[in-house]
Coordinates of C-alpha atoms in Angstrom, one line a residue:
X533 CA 76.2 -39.1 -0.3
X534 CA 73.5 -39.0 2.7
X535 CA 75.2 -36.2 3.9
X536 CA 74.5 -33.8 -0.1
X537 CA 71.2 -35.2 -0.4
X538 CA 70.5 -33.4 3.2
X539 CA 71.8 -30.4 2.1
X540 CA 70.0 -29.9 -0.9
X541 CA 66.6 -30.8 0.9
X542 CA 67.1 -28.4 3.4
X543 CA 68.3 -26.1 0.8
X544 CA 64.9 -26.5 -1.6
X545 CA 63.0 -25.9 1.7
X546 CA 64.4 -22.9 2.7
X547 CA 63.6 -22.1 -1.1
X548 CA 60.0 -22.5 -0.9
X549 CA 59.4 -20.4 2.5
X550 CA 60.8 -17.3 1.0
X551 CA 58.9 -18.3 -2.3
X552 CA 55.3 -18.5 -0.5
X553 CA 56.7 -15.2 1.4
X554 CA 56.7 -13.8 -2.2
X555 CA 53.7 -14.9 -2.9
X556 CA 51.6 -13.8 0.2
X557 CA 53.0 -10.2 0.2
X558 CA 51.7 -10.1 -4.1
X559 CA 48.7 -11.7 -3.2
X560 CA 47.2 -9.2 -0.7
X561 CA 45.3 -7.9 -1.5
X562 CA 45.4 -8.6 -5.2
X563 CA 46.2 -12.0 -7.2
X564 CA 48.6 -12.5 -9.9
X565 CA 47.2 -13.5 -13.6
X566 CA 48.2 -13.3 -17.1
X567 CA 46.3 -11.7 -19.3
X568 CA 47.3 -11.5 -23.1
X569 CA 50.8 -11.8 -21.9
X570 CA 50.3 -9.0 -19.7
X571 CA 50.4 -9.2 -15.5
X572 CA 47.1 -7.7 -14.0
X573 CA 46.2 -7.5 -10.7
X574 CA 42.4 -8.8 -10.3
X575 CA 41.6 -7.9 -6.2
X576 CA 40.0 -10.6 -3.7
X577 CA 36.4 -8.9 -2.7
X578 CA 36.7 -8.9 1.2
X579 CA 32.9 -8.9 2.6
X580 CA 32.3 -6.7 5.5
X581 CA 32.8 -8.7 8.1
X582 CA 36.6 -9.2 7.0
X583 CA 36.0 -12.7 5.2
X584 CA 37.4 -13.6 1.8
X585 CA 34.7 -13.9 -1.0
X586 CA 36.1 -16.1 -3.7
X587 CA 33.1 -15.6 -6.7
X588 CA 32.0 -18.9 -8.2
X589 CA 31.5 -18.7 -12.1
X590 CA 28.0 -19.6 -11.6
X591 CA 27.2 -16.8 -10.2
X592 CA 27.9 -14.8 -12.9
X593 CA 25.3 -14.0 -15.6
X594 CA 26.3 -15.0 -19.1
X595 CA 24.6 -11.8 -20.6
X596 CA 27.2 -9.4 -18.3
X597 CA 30.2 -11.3 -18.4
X598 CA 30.0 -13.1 -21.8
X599 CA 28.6 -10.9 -24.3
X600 CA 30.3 -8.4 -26.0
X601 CA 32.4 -5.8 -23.8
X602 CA 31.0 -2.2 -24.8
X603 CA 33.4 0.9 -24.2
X604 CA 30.6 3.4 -22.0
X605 CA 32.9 6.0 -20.7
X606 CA 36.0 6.2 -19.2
X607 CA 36.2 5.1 -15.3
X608 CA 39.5 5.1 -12.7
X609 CA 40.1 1.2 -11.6
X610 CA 42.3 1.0 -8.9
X611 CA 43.5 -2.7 -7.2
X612 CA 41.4 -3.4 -4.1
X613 CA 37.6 -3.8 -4.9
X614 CA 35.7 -1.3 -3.0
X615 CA 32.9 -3.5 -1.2
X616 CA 30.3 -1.5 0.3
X617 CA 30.0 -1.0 4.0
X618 CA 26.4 -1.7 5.5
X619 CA 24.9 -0.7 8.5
X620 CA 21.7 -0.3 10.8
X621 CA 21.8 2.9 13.3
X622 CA 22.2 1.6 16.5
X623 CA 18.6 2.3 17.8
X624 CA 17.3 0.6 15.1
X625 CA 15.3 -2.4 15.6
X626 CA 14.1 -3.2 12.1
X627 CA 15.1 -6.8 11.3
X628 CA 17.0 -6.9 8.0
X629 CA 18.7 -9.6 5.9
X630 CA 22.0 -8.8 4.3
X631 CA 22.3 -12.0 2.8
X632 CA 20.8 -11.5 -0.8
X633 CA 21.8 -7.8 -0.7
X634 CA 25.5 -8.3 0.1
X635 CA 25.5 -11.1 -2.2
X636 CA 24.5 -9.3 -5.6
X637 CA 26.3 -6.2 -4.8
X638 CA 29.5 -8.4 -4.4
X639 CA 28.3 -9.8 -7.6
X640 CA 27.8 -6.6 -9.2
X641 CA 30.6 -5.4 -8.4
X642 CA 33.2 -8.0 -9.2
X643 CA 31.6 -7.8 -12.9
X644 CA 31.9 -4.6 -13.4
X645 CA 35.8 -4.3 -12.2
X646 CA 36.8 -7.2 -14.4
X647 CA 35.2 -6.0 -17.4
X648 CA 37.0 -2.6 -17.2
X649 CA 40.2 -4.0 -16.1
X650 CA 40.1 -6.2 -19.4
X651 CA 39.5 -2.9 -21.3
X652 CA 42.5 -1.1 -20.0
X653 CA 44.4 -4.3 -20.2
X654 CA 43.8 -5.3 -23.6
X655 CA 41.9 -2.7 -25.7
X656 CA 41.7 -4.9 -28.7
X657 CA 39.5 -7.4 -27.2
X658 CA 36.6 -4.5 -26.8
X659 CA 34.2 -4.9 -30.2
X660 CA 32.2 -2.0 -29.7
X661 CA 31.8 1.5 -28.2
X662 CA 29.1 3.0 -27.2
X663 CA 28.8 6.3 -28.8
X664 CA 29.6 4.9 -32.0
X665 CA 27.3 2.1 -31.9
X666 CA 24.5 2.1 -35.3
X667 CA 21.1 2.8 -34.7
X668 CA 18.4 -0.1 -33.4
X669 CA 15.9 -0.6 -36.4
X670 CA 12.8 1.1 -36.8
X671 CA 9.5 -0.1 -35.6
X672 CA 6.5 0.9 -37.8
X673 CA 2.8 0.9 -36.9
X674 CA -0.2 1.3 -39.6
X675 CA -3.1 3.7 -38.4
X676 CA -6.1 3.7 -39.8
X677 CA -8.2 6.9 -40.6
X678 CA -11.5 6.0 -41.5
X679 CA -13.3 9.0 -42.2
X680 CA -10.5 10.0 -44.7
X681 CA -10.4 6.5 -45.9
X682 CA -6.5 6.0 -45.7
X683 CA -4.1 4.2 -43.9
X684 CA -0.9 5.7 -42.1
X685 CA 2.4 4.3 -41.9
X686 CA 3.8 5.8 -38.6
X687 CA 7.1 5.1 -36.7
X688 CA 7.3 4.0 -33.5
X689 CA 9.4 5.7 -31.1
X690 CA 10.0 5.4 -27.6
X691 CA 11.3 8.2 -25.1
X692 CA 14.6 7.8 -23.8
X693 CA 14.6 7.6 -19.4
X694 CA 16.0 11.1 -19.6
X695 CA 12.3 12.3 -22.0
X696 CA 10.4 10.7 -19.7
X697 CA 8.9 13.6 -17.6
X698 CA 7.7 12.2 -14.1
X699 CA 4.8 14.2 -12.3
X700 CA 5.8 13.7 -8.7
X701 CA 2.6 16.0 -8.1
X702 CA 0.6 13.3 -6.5
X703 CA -2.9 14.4 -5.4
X704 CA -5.3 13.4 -3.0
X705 CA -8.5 12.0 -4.0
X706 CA -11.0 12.3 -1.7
X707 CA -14.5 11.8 -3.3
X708 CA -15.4 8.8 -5.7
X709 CA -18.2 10.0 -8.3
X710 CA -19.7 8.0 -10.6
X711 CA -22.8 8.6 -12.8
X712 CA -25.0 6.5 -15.0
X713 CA -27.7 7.7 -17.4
X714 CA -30.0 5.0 -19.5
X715 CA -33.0 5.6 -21.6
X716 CA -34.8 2.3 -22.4
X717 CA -38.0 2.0 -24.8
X718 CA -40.3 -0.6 -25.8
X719 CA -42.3 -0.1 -29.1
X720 CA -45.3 -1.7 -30.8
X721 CA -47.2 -0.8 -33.8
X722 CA -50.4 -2.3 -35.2
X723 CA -52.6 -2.0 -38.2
X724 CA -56.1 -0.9 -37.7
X725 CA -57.5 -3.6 -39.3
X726 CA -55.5 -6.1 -37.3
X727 CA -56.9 -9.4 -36.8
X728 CA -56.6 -9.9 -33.2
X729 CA -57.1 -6.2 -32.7
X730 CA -55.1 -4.3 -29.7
X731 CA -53.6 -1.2 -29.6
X732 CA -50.1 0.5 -30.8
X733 CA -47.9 1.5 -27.7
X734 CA -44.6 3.5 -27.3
X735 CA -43.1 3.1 -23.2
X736 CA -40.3 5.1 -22.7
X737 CA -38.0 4.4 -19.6
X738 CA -35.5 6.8 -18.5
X739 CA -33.3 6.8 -15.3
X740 CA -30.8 8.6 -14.0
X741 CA -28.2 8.1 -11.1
X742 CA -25.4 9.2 -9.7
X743 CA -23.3 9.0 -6.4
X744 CA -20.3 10.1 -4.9
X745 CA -18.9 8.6 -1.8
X746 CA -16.0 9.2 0.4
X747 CA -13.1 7.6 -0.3
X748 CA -12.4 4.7 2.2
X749 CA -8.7 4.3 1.2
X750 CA -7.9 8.0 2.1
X751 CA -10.4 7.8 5.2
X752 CA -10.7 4.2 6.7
X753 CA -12.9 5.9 9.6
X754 CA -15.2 7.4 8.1
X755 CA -18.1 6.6 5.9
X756 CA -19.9 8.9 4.0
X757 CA -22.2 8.2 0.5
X758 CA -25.1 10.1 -1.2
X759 CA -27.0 8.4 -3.6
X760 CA -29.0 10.9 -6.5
X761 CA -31.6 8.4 -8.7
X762 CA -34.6 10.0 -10.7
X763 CA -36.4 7.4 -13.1
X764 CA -39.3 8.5 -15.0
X765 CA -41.6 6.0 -17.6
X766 CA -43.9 6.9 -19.7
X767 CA -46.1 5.3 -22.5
X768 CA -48.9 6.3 -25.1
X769 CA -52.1 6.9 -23.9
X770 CA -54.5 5.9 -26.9
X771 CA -57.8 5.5 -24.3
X772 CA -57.2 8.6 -22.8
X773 CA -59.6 11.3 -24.5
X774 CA -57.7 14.1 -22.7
X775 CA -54.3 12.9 -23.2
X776 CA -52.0 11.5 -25.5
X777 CA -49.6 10.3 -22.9
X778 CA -49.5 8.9 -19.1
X779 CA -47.1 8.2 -16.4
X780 CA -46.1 5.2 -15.0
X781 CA -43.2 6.3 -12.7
X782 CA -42.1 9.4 -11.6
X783 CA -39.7 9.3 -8.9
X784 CA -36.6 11.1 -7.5
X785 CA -34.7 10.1 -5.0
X786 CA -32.3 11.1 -3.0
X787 CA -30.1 8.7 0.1
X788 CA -27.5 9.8 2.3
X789 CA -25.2 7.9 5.0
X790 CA -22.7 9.3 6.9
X791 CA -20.8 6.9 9.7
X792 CA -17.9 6.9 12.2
X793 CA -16.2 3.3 12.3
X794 CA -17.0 1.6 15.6
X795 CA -15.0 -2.1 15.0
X796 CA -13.7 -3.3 11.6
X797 CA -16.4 -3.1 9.3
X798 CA -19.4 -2.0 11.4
X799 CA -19.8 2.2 11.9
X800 CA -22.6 4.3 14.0
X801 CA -24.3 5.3 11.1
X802 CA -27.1 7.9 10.7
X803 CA -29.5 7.7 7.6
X804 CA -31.5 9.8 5.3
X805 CA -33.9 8.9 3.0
X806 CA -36.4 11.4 0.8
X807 CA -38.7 11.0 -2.1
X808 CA -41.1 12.6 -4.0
X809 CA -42.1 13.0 -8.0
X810 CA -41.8 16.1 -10.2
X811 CA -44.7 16.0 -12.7
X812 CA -48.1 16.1 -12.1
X813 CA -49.9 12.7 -12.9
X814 CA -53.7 12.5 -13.9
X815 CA -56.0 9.8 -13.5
X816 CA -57.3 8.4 -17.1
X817 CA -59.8 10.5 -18.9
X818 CA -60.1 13.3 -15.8
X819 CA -57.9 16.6 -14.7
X820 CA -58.1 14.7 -11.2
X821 CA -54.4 14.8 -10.1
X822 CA -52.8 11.3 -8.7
X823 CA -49.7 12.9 -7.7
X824 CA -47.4 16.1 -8.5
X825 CA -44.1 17.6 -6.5
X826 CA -44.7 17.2 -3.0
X827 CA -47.6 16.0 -3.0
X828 CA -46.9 13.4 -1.7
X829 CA -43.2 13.3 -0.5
X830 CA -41.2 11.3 2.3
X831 CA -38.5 11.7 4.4
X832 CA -37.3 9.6 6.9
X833 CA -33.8 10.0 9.0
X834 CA -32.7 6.8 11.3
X835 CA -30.0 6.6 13.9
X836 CA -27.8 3.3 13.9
X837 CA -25.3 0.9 12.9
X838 CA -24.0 -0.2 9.1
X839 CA -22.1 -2.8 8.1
X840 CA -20.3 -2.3 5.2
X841 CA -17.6 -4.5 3.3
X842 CA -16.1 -5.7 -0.1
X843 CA -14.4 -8.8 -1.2
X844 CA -11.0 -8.6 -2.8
X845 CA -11.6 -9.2 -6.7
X846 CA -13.5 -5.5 -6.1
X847 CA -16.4 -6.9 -7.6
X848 CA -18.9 -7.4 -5.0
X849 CA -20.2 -5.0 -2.4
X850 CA -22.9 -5.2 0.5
X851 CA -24.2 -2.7 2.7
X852 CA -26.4 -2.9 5.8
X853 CA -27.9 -0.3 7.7
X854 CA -29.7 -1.0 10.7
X855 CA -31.2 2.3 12.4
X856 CA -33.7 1.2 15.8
X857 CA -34.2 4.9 15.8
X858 CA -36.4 5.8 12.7
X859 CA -38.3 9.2 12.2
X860 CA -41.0 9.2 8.8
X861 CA -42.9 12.4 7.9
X862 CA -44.9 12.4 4.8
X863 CA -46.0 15.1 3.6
X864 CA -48.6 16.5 0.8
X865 CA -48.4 19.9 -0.3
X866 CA -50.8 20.3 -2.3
X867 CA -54.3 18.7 -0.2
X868 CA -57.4 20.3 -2.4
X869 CA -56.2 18.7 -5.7
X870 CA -54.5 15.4 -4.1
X871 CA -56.1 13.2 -1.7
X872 CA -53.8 12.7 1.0
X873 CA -55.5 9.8 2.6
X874 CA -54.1 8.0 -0.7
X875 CA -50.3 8.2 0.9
X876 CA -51.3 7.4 5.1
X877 CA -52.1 11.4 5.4
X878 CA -55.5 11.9 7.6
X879 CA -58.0 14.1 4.9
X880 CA -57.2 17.8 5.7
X881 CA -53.8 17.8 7.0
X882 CA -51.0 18.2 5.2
X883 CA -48.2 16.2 6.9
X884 CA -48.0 13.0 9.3
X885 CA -45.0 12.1 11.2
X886 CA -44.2 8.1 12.4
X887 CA -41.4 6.5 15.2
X888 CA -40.3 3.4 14.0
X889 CA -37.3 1.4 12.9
X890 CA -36.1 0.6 9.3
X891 CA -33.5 -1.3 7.7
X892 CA -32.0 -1.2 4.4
X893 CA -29.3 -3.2 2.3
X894 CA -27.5 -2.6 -0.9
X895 CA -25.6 -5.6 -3.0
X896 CA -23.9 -4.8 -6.3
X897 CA -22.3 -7.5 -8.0
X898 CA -20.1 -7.1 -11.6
X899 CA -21.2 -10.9 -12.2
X900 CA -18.8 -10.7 -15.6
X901 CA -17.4 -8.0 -17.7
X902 CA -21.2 -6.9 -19.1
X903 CA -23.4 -8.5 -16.9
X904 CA -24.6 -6.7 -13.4
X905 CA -26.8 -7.3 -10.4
X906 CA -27.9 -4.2 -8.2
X907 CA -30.7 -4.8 -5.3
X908 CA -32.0 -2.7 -2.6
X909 CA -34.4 -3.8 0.4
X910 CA -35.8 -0.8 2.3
X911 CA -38.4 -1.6 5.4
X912 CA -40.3 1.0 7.6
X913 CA -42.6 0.1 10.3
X914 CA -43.8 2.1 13.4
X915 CA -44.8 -1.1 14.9
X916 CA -48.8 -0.4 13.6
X917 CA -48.2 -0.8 10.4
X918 CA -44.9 -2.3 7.6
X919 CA -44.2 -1.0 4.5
X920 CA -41.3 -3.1 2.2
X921 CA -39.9 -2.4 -1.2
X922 CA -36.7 -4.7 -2.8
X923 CA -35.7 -3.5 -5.8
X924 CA -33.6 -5.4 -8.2
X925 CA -32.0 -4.4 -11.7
X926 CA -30.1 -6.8 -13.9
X927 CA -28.2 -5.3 -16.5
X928 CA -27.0 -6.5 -19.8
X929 CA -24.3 -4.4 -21.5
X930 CA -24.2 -5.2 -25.4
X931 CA -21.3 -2.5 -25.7
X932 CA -20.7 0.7 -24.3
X933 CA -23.9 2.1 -25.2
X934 CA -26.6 0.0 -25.8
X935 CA -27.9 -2.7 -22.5
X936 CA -30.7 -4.5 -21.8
X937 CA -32.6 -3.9 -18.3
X938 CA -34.9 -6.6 -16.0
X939 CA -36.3 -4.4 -13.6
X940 CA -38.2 -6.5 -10.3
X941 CA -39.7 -4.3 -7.6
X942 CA -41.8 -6.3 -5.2
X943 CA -43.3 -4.2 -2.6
X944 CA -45.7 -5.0 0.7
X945 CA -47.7 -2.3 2.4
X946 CA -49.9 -3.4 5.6
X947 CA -51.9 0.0 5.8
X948 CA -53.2 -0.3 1.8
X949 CA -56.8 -2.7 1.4
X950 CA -56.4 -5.8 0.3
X951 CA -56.3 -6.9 -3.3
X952 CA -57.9 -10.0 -4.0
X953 CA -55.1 -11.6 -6.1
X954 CA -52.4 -9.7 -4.5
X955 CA -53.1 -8.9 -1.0
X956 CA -51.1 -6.6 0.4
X957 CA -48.1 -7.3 -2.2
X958 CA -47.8 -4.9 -5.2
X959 CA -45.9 -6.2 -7.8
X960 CA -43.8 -4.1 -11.1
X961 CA -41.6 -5.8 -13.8
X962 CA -40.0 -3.9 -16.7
X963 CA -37.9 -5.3 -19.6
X964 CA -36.2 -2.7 -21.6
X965 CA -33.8 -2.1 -24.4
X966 CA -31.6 0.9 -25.1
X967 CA -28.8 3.3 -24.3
X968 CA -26.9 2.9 -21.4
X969 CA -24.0 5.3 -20.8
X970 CA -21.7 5.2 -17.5
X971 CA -18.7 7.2 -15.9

């Protein structure tokens, strides 16, 4: 009895060895499955480094693998799953992690061969195909046409990948322009027989600016910005016999900057600064001209360094120019109708030149969507004398075309006589009300 028993042990193991012999020559490099009765041969992924990759179910997205199988188009699936090969050149030193590449293309791939095996396997499992698929429903938008008074029912479309037209025409821009134009006016109007009496007045405020700049992310080396900004004011004149109107302010100016970068945000810098008016200006009840073009005008050109810089949001900008090297001329053209001596000119001559040093700094600050900050402090001095201005303008932006303007300019001049109240400070505020438009 011992000795059958042996036998048929011996004979079950012999059994088994040439069964797993089957079963490793079938299995490689493809497993053995049923499938709605039918034997399909699903391929092991081997990874490039000849390893087995045996897919958890986890890692398989329920919208790919579980949703309805779609018929595309018809595609040759062979056994063995074609697993990408990747590779750096050999000089290549660039540091690269396979891992989450290799391991969603192994995904991607071992979704994509099962789905199609299933539809050659067993076509009556696939619900849909693509071609014959119904239309998505319609999307529709209601426009609105006021001047016609009506309202539109439109439908929404959107371009298939193969409308979409792609411009791969990408150009350069070098130069940054923007320009802002406001017009601001104040207006009061009282009866003759008013009982605090006082005078109706009309003040008209316009300003213009505009700058273009070089653009610092096409040239990080170079620094290059011209400033153009001409305000003019006016307001009724009802005590002036000769006139029904006089001048406030009348000036244009014009700034330029050009700089090579010397370390991170600092650049030698040289500077350029003139000014002057256009219209001629008369003193109250006379034809005595106060000012006219040229007379009297300024230019001054400084050598230096700037510091410019601005903070991430892109909201906030500051620029400092510091030039040790300053050259002034003022000039006045036009010396038998305008005294000269009035603008640092000795009487008879029409020009005076000045070495000194200046300085001047420009903040802007977008403090919230419609509410702005812009200052300027400019100082001059040839060491006998200092002349200041700062400049501030806050702007309040009702919409796109109507703001509000505070206008500060505090100014300090050591060469002008002293004012009792004042001293040498001279003081202007404006508030204002009126169309603002910007590009």
């Amino acid at each position: 009895m011992k000795r059958i028993l042996l036998v048929f042990l011996l004979f079950g193991i012999a059994l088994s060895a040439q069964a797993e012999k089957n079963d490793s020559t079938l299995v490689a490099p493809c497993d053995t499955v049923a499938l709605d009765s039918t034997i399909v041969l699903i391929p092991t992924p081997v990874l490039a480094d000849s390893t087995t990759y045996i897919p958890s179910w986890t890692e398989i997205e329920p919208n790919i693998m579980f949703s309805p199988i779609v018929f595309d188009k018809q595609q040759i699936v062979s056994c063995g799953l074609d697993t990408p090969q990747y590779g750096m050149p050999a000089k290549a030193s660039l540091d690269l992690d396979r891992e989450w590449l290799d391991r969603n293309m192994r995904k991607n791939n071992f979704e994509k061969y099962h789905i199609n095996r299933v539809i050659y396997t067993s076509p009556d499992v696939v619900g849909y195909i693509f071609s014959q698929l119904p239309e998505p429903p319609k999307t529709y938008v209601i426009k609105s046409e006021p001047n016609k008074v009506t309202l539109t029912l439109e439908e929404l479309t959107q371009a298939s990948p193969s409308q979409i037209s792609i411009n791969n025409d990408v150009k350069v821009k070098n130069w940054i322009h923007t320009f802002q134009a406001t017009a601001q006016f104040s207006q009061a109007y009282l009866s003759g027989n008013w009982y605090q009496s006082g005078n109706s007045n009309l003040n008209v405020l316009t300003n213009l600016s505009y700058a273009v700049k070089l653009n610092p992310n096409v040239h990080p080396d170079l620094l290059f910005e011209n400033y153009f900004n001409y305000k003019l004011s006016m307001n009724n004149a009802p005590q002036d016999s000769l006139r029904s109107y006089s001048i406030s302010e009348d000036l244009l100016q014009i700034n330029s900057k050009f700089g090579i970068k010397a370390a991170k945000k600092w650049y030698y810098s040289a500077t350029a600064q003139f000014k002057t008016q256009l219209f001629n200006n008369y003193k109250s009840n006379t034809n005595d001209l106060k000012a006219s073009f040229l007379s009297a005008a300024e230019l001054n050109v400084g050598l230096g360094m700037t510091y410019n810089t601005t903070n991430k949001k892109k909201n906030l900008s500051f620029n400092l120019s510091l030039s040790p090297v300053s050259y002034n001329l003022k000039l006045c053209r036009d010396i038998e109708k305008v005294d000269p001596t009035a603008y640092g000119i000795e009487e008879g001559k029409h020009t005076a030149s000045e070495i000194g040093s200046n300085i001047e700094g420009r903040l802007t600050w977008d403090i919230t969507a419609n509410i702005s900050w812009s200052s300027r402090i400019y100082t001059f001095t040839d060491y006998n004398y200092l002349q200041g201005d700062w400049e501030n303008t806050l702007n309040f932006s009702i919409n796109k075309f109507l703001s509000t303007q505070i206008f500060l300019h505090l100014r300090y001049d050591s060469s002008k006589e002293s004012h009792p109240d004042w001293k040498k400070w001279q003081f202007k505020e404006i508030l204002s009300f009126g169309f603002n438009y910007k590009i």
